[in-house]
Amino acid sequence: MTVQIPVVEQVLSANDQIALQNRSVFDRYGIAVVNFMASPGAGKTSLVLRSIEGLRGRRRIGVIEGDLASRIDADRVAAAGAPAVQINTGGGCHLDAPQVADALAGLPLAELDLLLIENVGNLVCPTNFLLGEHRRVLVASVPEGDDKPLKYPGSFVTMDAVVLNKIDLLPFVDFDVAAFERGVRAVNQRAPIFLLSCRTGEGLEPWLEWLAAA
Ligand code: MG
Ligand code: ZN
């Protein structure tokens, strides 16, 4: 009598297999990796720059910048004194794990504590592609409106932290902070929510503490 043994192993996508390899590289080097996701213009690069500045002397930070085109953001990061690699997706709307694997060759991994990955500006599909990161951060901003969590629940649900940037604009915009927080909590009960302004520096300290502990 033959017994059929059911295959219960989860079959990983090609992307997720590479993501696991990336993760083992990061773990071997003792690097904590944080994947930043947001709509275009929410302030991902500004938050990366503030984080480099705020953790200078405490954490050695490297950056991978994902963009459709240009190396404007990587140049800004390099000017701030952090090693940076630009990935141009050539129109692709998210980063994937193989792109990140290729980018690692351009970073001094043995000299890093923290790697910040700025994903392509897009709140839809980047969340579906693991890169090997340990933490995921969603950056929202006041001008985008307080209904963002209700419109993109699938993005908010996977996040380890949520940043609300540009709070210096609150006096000028109809934005209900409590409604935003309720929207986040409706889909995600565990992610801390950081209210801050990269422009003025207000509220950065708790974010920096979270990032340093990542
Ligand atoms: Mg940017
Ligand atoms: Zn995409």
PDB file of C-alpha atoms and ligand atoms in Angstrom:
ATOM      1  CA  MET A   1       0.000   0.000   0.000  1.00  0.00           C
ATOM      2  CA  THR A   2       1.377   3.400  -0.892  1.00  0.00           C
ATOM      3  CA  VAL A   3       0.756   6.343   1.338  1.00  0.00           C
ATOM      4  CA  GLN A   4       0.437   9.757  -0.166  1.00  0.00           C
ATOM      5  CA  ILE A   5       2.362  12.243   1.914  1.00  0.00           C
ATOM      6  CA  PRO A   6       0.903  15.708   1.555  1.00  0.00           C
ATOM      7  CA  VAL A   7       3.361  18.416   0.670  1.00  0.00           C
ATOM      8  CA  VAL A   8       3.008  20.955   3.431  1.00  0.00           C
ATOM      9  CA  GLU A   9       6.171  22.910   2.764  1.00  0.00           C
ATOM     10  CA  GLN A  10       5.343  26.424   1.794  1.00  0.00           C
ATOM     11  CA  VAL A  11       6.663  27.174  -1.658  1.00  0.00           C
ATOM     12  CA  LEU A  12       8.439  30.513  -1.588  1.00  0.00           C
ATOM     13  CA  SER A  13       8.304  32.858  -4.520  1.00  0.00           C
ATOM     14  CA  ALA A  14      11.586  33.515  -6.325  1.00  0.00           C
ATOM     15  CA  ASN A  15      11.612  36.993  -4.792  1.00  0.00           C
ATOM     16  CA  ASP A  16      11.124  35.715  -1.264  1.00  0.00           C
ATOM     17  CA  GLN A  17      13.910  33.147  -1.659  1.00  0.00           C
ATOM     18  CA  ILE A  18      16.341  35.938  -2.559  1.00  0.00           C
ATOM     19  CA  ALA A  19      14.917  38.030   0.304  1.00  0.00           C
ATOM     20  CA  LEU A  20      15.810  35.224   2.735  1.00  0.00           C
ATOM     21  CA  GLN A  21      19.337  35.141   1.312  1.00  0.00           C
ATOM     22  CA  ASN A  22      19.587  38.922   1.770  1.00  0.00           C
ATOM     23  CA  ARG A  23      18.377  38.518   5.332  1.00  0.00           C
ATOM     24  CA  SER A  24      21.060  35.950   6.100  1.00  0.00           C
ATOM     25  CA  VAL A  25      23.715  38.304   4.699  1.00  0.00           C
ATOM     26  CA  PHE A  26      22.401  41.120   6.918  1.00  0.00           C
ATOM     27  CA  ASP A  27      22.350  38.848   9.958  1.00  0.00           C
ATOM     28  CA  ARG A  28      25.875  37.594   9.267  1.00  0.00           C
ATOM     29  CA  TYR A  29      27.117  41.201   9.282  1.00  0.00           C
ATOM     30  CA  GLY A  30      24.925  42.172  12.243  1.00  0.00           C
ATOM     31  CA  ILE A  31      23.109  44.854  10.242  1.00  0.00           C
ATOM     32  CA  ALA A  32      19.540  45.892  11.091  1.00  0.00           C
ATOM     33  CA  VAL A  33      17.644  46.698   7.899  1.00  0.00           C
ATOM     34  CA  VAL A  34      14.658  49.026   7.661  1.00  0.00           C
ATOM     35  CA  ASN A  35      12.475  49.335   4.542  1.00  0.00           C
ATOM     36  CA  PHE A  36      10.868  52.800   4.125  1.00  0.00           C
ATOM     37  CA  MET A  37       7.657  52.954   2.100  1.00  0.00           C
ATOM     38  CA  ALA A  38       5.488  55.947   1.213  1.00  0.00           C
ATOM     39  CA  SER A  39       3.730  57.830  -1.528  1.00  0.00           C
ATOM     40  CA  PRO A  40       5.919  60.160  -3.597  1.00  0.00           C
ATOM     41  CA  GLY A  41       6.665  63.361  -1.686  1.00  0.00           C
ATOM     42  CA  ALA A  42       5.805  62.167   1.827  1.00  0.00           C
ATOM     43  CA  GLY A  43       9.378  62.824   2.942  1.00  0.00           C
ATOM     44  CA  LYS A  44      11.189  59.478   2.898  1.00  0.00           C
ATOM     45  CA  THR A  45      14.500  60.987   1.860  1.00  0.00           C
ATOM     46  CA  SER A  46      14.136  63.820   4.367  1.00  0.00           C
ATOM     47  CA  LEU A  47      13.528  61.254   7.115  1.00  0.00           C
ATOM     48  CA  VAL A  48      16.558  59.238   5.981  1.00  0.00           C
ATOM     49  CA  LEU A  49      18.696  62.412   6.097  1.00  0.00           C
ATOM     50  CA  ARG A  50      17.353  63.375   9.550  1.00  0.00           C
ATOM     51  CA  SER A  51      18.056  59.830  10.761  1.00  0.00           C
ATOM     52  CA  ILE A  52      21.663  59.901   9.521  1.00  0.00           C
ATOM     53  CA  GLU A  53      22.184  63.256  11.210  1.00  0.00           C
ATOM     54  CA  GLY A  54      20.381  62.270  14.422  1.00  0.00           C
ATOM     55  CA  LEU A  55      22.244  58.973  14.890  1.00  0.00           C
ATOM     56  CA  ARG A  56      25.679  60.198  13.854  1.00  0.00           C
ATOM     57  CA  GLY A  57      28.263  58.738  16.202  1.00  0.00           C
ATOM     58  CA  ARG A  58      25.740  56.175  17.541  1.00  0.00           C
ATOM     59  CA  ARG A  59      24.957  54.033  14.487  1.00  0.00           C
ATOM     60  CA  ARG A  60      26.907  53.545  11.265  1.00  0.00           C
ATOM     61  CA  ILE A  61      24.251  53.942   8.587  1.00  0.00           C
ATOM     62  CA  GLY A  62      24.232  52.912   4.929  1.00  0.00           C
ATOM     63  CA  VAL A  63      21.430  53.646   2.486  1.00  0.00           C
ATOM     64  CA  ILE A  64      19.890  52.063  -0.588  1.00  0.00           C
ATOM     65  CA  GLU A  65      17.844  54.551  -2.582  1.00  0.00           C
ATOM     66  CA  GLY A  66      15.159  53.218  -4.919  1.00  0.00           C
ATOM     67  CA  ASP A  67      13.782  55.497  -7.613  1.00  0.00           C
ATOM     68  CA  LEU A  68      12.303  55.207 -11.078  1.00  0.00           C
ATOM     69  CA  ALA A  69      15.154  57.330 -12.437  1.00  0.00           C
ATOM     70  CA  SER A  70      17.940  59.749 -11.363  1.00  0.00           C
ATOM     71  CA  ARG A  71      20.430  59.575  -8.518  1.00  0.00           C
ATOM     72  CA  ILE A  72      19.352  62.793  -6.823  1.00  0.00           C
ATOM     73  CA  ASP A  73      18.456  61.106  -3.520  1.00  0.00           C
ATOM     74  CA  ALA A  74      21.617  58.964  -3.339  1.00  0.00           C
ATOM     75  CA  ASP A  75      23.703  62.099  -3.939  1.00  0.00           C
ATOM     76  CA  ARG A  76      21.901  63.894  -1.095  1.00  0.00           C
ATOM     77  CA  VAL A  77      22.535  60.947   1.227  1.00  0.00           C
ATOM     78  CA  ALA A  78      26.198  60.696   0.209  1.00  0.00           C
ATOM     79  CA  ALA A  79      26.562  64.442   0.837  1.00  0.00           C
ATOM     80  CA  ALA A  80      25.250  63.766   4.372  1.00  0.00           C
ATOM     81  CA  GLY A  81      28.178  61.403   4.863  1.00  0.00           C
ATOM     82  CA  ALA A  82      26.547  57.976   4.561  1.00  0.00           C
ATOM     83  CA  PRO A  83      27.515  55.346   1.982  1.00  0.00           C
ATOM     84  CA  ALA A  84      24.679  55.147  -0.532  1.00  0.00           C
ATOM     85  CA  VAL A  85      23.743  53.052  -3.535  1.00  0.00           C
ATOM     86  CA  GLN A  86      21.103  54.171  -5.997  1.00  0.00           C
ATOM     87  CA  ILE A  87      18.853  51.606  -7.649  1.00  0.00           C
ATOM     88  CA  ASN A  88      17.027  52.904 -10.710  1.00  0.00           C
ATOM     89  CA  THR A  89      14.107  50.646 -11.487  1.00  0.00           C
ATOM     90  CA  GLY A  90      13.707  52.072 -15.003  1.00  0.00           C
ATOM     91  CA  GLY A  91      10.018  52.706 -14.445  1.00  0.00           C
ATOM     92  CA  GLY A  92       9.441  49.715 -12.135  1.00  0.00           C
ATOM     93  CA  CYS A  93       7.118  50.746  -9.309  1.00  0.00           C
ATOM     94  CA  HIS A  94       8.772  48.842  -6.414  1.00  0.00           C
ATOM     95  CA  LEU A  95      12.109  47.421  -5.299  1.00  0.00           C
ATOM     96  CA  ASP A  96      12.565  43.670  -5.350  1.00  0.00           C
ATOM     97  CA  ALA A  97      14.939  41.385  -3.483  1.00  0.00           C
ATOM     98  CA  PRO A  98      17.280  40.657  -6.454  1.00  0.00           C
ATOM     99  CA  GLN A  99      17.820  44.415  -6.966  1.00  0.00           C
ATOM    100  CA  VAL A 100      18.755  44.777  -3.299  1.00  0.00           C
ATOM    101  CA  ALA A 101      21.070  41.726  -3.526  1.00  0.00           C
ATOM    102  CA  ASP A 102      22.913  43.401  -6.416  1.00  0.00           C
ATOM    103  CA  ALA A 103      23.146  46.716  -4.554  1.00  0.00           C
ATOM    104  CA  LEU A 104      24.848  45.107  -1.535  1.00  0.00           C
ATOM    105  CA  ALA A 105      28.094  44.792  -3.517  1.00  0.00           C
ATOM    106  CA  GLY A 106      28.300  48.595  -3.481  1.00  0.00           C
ATOM    107  CA  LEU A 107      28.092  48.966   0.308  1.00  0.00           C
ATOM    108  CA  PRO A 108      30.783  48.494   2.993  1.00  0.00           C
ATOM    109  CA  LEU A 109      28.708  45.910   4.889  1.00  0.00           C
ATOM    110  CA  ALA A 110      31.360  45.164   7.513  1.00  0.00           C
ATOM    111  CA  GLU A 111      31.276  48.827   8.547  1.00  0.00           C
ATOM    112  CA  LEU A 112      27.493  49.217   8.971  1.00  0.00           C
ATOM    113  CA  ASP A 113      25.099  48.825  11.908  1.00  0.00           C
ATOM    114  CA  LEU A 114      21.978  49.976  10.117  1.00  0.00           C
ATOM    115  CA  LEU A 115      20.861  49.862   6.492  1.00  0.00           C
ATOM    116  CA  LEU A 116      17.989  52.098   5.443  1.00  0.00           C
ATOM    117  CA  ILE A 117      16.240  51.135   2.211  1.00  0.00           C
ATOM    118  CA  GLU A 118      14.141  53.867   0.628  1.00  0.00           C
ATOM    119  CA  ASN A 119      11.626  52.128  -1.592  1.00  0.00           C
ATOM    120  CA  VAL A 120      10.124  53.605  -4.752  1.00  0.00           C
ATOM    121  CA  GLY A 121       7.448  56.185  -3.921  1.00  0.00           C
ATOM    122  CA  ASN A 122       4.267  54.129  -4.142  1.00  0.00           C
ATOM    123  CA  LEU A 123       1.964  52.822  -1.425  1.00  0.00           C
ATOM    124  CA  VAL A 124       0.511  49.913  -3.372  1.00  0.00           C
ATOM    125  CA  CYS A 125       2.888  47.153  -4.422  1.00  0.00           C
ATOM    126  CA  PRO A 126       6.204  47.695  -2.520  1.00  0.00           C
ATOM    127  CA  THR A 127       4.587  46.063   0.524  1.00  0.00           C
ATOM    128  CA  ASN A 128       4.186  42.831  -1.476  1.00  0.00           C
ATOM    129  CA  PHE A 129       7.911  42.393  -2.045  1.00  0.00           C
ATOM    130  CA  LEU A 130      10.091  41.296   0.849  1.00  0.00           C
ATOM    131  CA  LEU A 131      13.641  42.617   0.496  1.00  0.00           C
ATOM    132  CA  GLY A 132      15.126  40.844   3.517  1.00  0.00           C
ATOM    133  CA  GLU A 133      14.356  43.727   5.879  1.00  0.00           C
ATOM    134  CA  HIS A 134      13.887  43.353   9.645  1.00  0.00           C
ATOM    135  CA  ARG A 135      11.529  46.310   9.993  1.00  0.00           C
ATOM    136  CA  ARG A 136       9.048  48.136   7.770  1.00  0.00           C
ATOM    137  CA  VAL A 137       8.172  51.803   8.125  1.00  0.00           C
ATOM    138  CA  LEU A 138       5.382  53.667   6.401  1.00  0.00           C
ATOM    139  CA  VAL A 139       5.865  57.413   6.037  1.00  0.00           C
ATOM    140  CA  ALA A 140       2.636  59.389   5.627  1.00  0.00           C
ATOM    141  CA  SER A 141       2.405  63.169   5.612  1.00  0.00           C
ATOM    142  CA  VAL A 142      -0.129  65.772   6.660  1.00  0.00           C
ATOM    143  CA  PRO A 143      -0.935  67.163   3.159  1.00  0.00           C
ATOM    144  CA  GLU A 144      -1.946  63.675   1.982  1.00  0.00           C
ATOM    145  CA  GLY A 145      -4.955  63.646   4.308  1.00  0.00           C
ATOM    146  CA  ASP A 146      -5.965  61.733   7.423  1.00  0.00           C
ATOM    147  CA  ASP A 147      -7.834  59.026   5.469  1.00  0.00           C
ATOM    148  CA  LYS A 148      -4.684  57.348   4.113  1.00  0.00           C
ATOM    149  CA  PRO A 149      -4.896  54.291   6.435  1.00  0.00           C
ATOM    150  CA  LEU A 150      -8.481  53.665   5.318  1.00  0.00           C
ATOM    151  CA  LYS A 151      -7.502  53.872   1.646  1.00  0.00           C
ATOM    152  CA  TYR A 152      -4.384  51.697   1.873  1.00  0.00           C
ATOM    153  CA  PRO A 153      -5.149  49.214   4.671  1.00  0.00           C
ATOM    154  CA  GLY A 154      -3.070  46.494   2.993  1.00  0.00           C
ATOM    155  CA  SER A 155       0.026  48.661   3.313  1.00  0.00           C
ATOM    156  CA  PHE A 156      -0.518  49.781   6.891  1.00  0.00           C
ATOM    157  CA  VAL A 157      -1.204  46.264   8.144  1.00  0.00           C
ATOM    158  CA  THR A 158       2.360  44.992   7.513  1.00  0.00           C
ATOM    159  CA  MET A 159       4.173  47.943   9.115  1.00  0.00           C
ATOM    160  CA  ASP A 160       6.347  47.889  12.238  1.00  0.00           C
ATOM    161  CA  ALA A 161       6.155  51.669  12.587  1.00  0.00           C
ATOM    162  CA  VAL A 162       4.151  54.522  11.075  1.00  0.00           C
ATOM    163  CA  VAL A 163       5.557  58.038  10.731  1.00  0.00           C
ATOM    164  CA  LEU A 164       3.319  61.055  10.192  1.00  0.00           C
ATOM    165  CA  ASN A 165       5.613  63.712   8.704  1.00  0.00           C
ATOM    166  CA  LYS A 166       5.077  67.452   8.105  1.00  0.00           C
ATOM    167  CA  ILE A 167       3.170  68.088  11.367  1.00  0.00           C
ATOM    168  CA  ASP A 168       4.381  71.709  11.101  1.00  0.00           C
ATOM    169  CA  LEU A 169       1.631  72.057   8.449  1.00  0.00           C
ATOM    170  CA  LEU A 170      -1.190  70.989  10.820  1.00  0.00           C
ATOM    171  CA  PRO A 171      -2.327  74.593  11.534  1.00  0.00           C
ATOM    172  CA  PHE A 172      -2.887  75.164   7.808  1.00  0.00           C
ATOM    173  CA  VAL A 173      -4.565  71.916   6.743  1.00  0.00           C
ATOM    174  CA  ASP A 174      -7.760  70.098   7.705  1.00  0.00           C
ATOM    175  CA  PHE A 175      -6.090  67.035   9.139  1.00  0.00           C
ATOM    176  CA  ASP A 176      -7.572  65.165  12.090  1.00  0.00           C
ATOM    177  CA  VAL A 177      -4.664  63.452  13.899  1.00  0.00           C
ATOM    178  CA  ALA A 178      -7.016  61.346  16.054  1.00  0.00           C
ATOM    179  CA  ALA A 179      -8.840  60.118  12.925  1.00  0.00           C
ATOM    180  CA  PHE A 180      -5.501  59.196  11.355  1.00  0.00           C
ATOM    181  CA  GLU A 181      -4.472  57.272  14.471  1.00  0.00           C
ATOM    182  CA  ARG A 182      -7.834  55.492  14.606  1.00  0.00           C
ATOM    183  CA  GLY A 183      -7.386  54.538  10.943  1.00  0.00           C
ATOM    184  CA  VAL A 184      -3.966  53.033  11.651  1.00  0.00           C
ATOM    185  CA  ARG A 185      -5.246  51.153  14.708  1.00  0.00           C
ATOM    186  CA  ALA A 186      -8.175  49.714  12.737  1.00  0.00           C
ATOM    187  CA  VAL A 187      -5.704  47.601  10.751  1.00  0.00           C
ATOM    188  CA  ASN A 188      -2.548  47.624  12.881  1.00  0.00           C
ATOM    189  CA  GLN A 189      -2.575  47.552  16.681  1.00  0.00           C
ATOM    190  CA  ARG A 190       1.132  47.179  17.316  1.00  0.00           C
ATOM    191  CA  ALA A 191       3.022  49.736  15.161  1.00  0.00           C
ATOM    192  CA  PRO A 192       4.112  52.833  17.079  1.00  0.00           C
ATOM    193  CA  ILE A 193       2.977  56.071  15.419  1.00  0.00           C
ATOM    194  CA  PHE A 194       5.536  58.896  15.350  1.00  0.00           C
ATOM    195  CA  LEU A 195       4.299  62.449  14.737  1.00  0.00           C
ATOM    196  CA  LEU A 196       7.179  64.596  13.505  1.00  0.00           C
ATOM    197  CA  SER A 197       8.423  67.247  11.135  1.00  0.00           C
ATOM    198  CA  CYS A 198      11.597  66.668   9.169  1.00  0.00           C
ATOM    199  CA  ARG A 199      11.577  70.383   8.305  1.00  0.00           C
ATOM    200  CA  THR A 200      11.536  71.737  11.873  1.00  0.00           C
ATOM    201  CA  GLY A 201      12.951  68.700  13.696  1.00  0.00           C
ATOM    202  CA  GLU A 202       9.954  68.567  16.043  1.00  0.00           C
ATOM    203  CA  GLY A 203       9.157  65.052  17.310  1.00  0.00           C
ATOM    204  CA  LEU A 204      12.300  63.409  15.913  1.00  0.00           C
ATOM    205  CA  GLU A 205      13.713  62.099  19.223  1.00  0.00           C
ATOM    206  CA  PRO A 206      11.238  59.212  19.803  1.00  0.00           C
ATOM    207  CA  TRP A 207      11.652  58.151  16.168  1.00  0.00           C
ATOM    208  CA  LEU A 208      15.441  58.149  16.490  1.00  0.00           C
ATOM    209  CA  GLU A 209      15.226  56.048  19.661  1.00  0.00           C
ATOM    210  CA  TRP A 210      13.011  53.505  17.884  1.00  0.00           C
ATOM    211  CA  LEU A 211      15.329  53.382  14.878  1.00  0.00           C
ATOM    212  CA  ALA A 212      18.444  53.037  17.033  1.00  0.00           C
ATOM    213  CA  ALA A 213      16.814  50.056  18.770  1.00  0.00           C
ATOM    214  CA  ALA A 214      15.713  48.377  15.513  1.00  0.00           C
TER     215      ALA A 214
HETATM  216 MG    MG B   1      13.230  60.083  -2.098  1.00  0.00          MG
HETATM  217 ZN    ZN B   2       5.273  47.652  -8.237  1.00  0.00          ZN
END
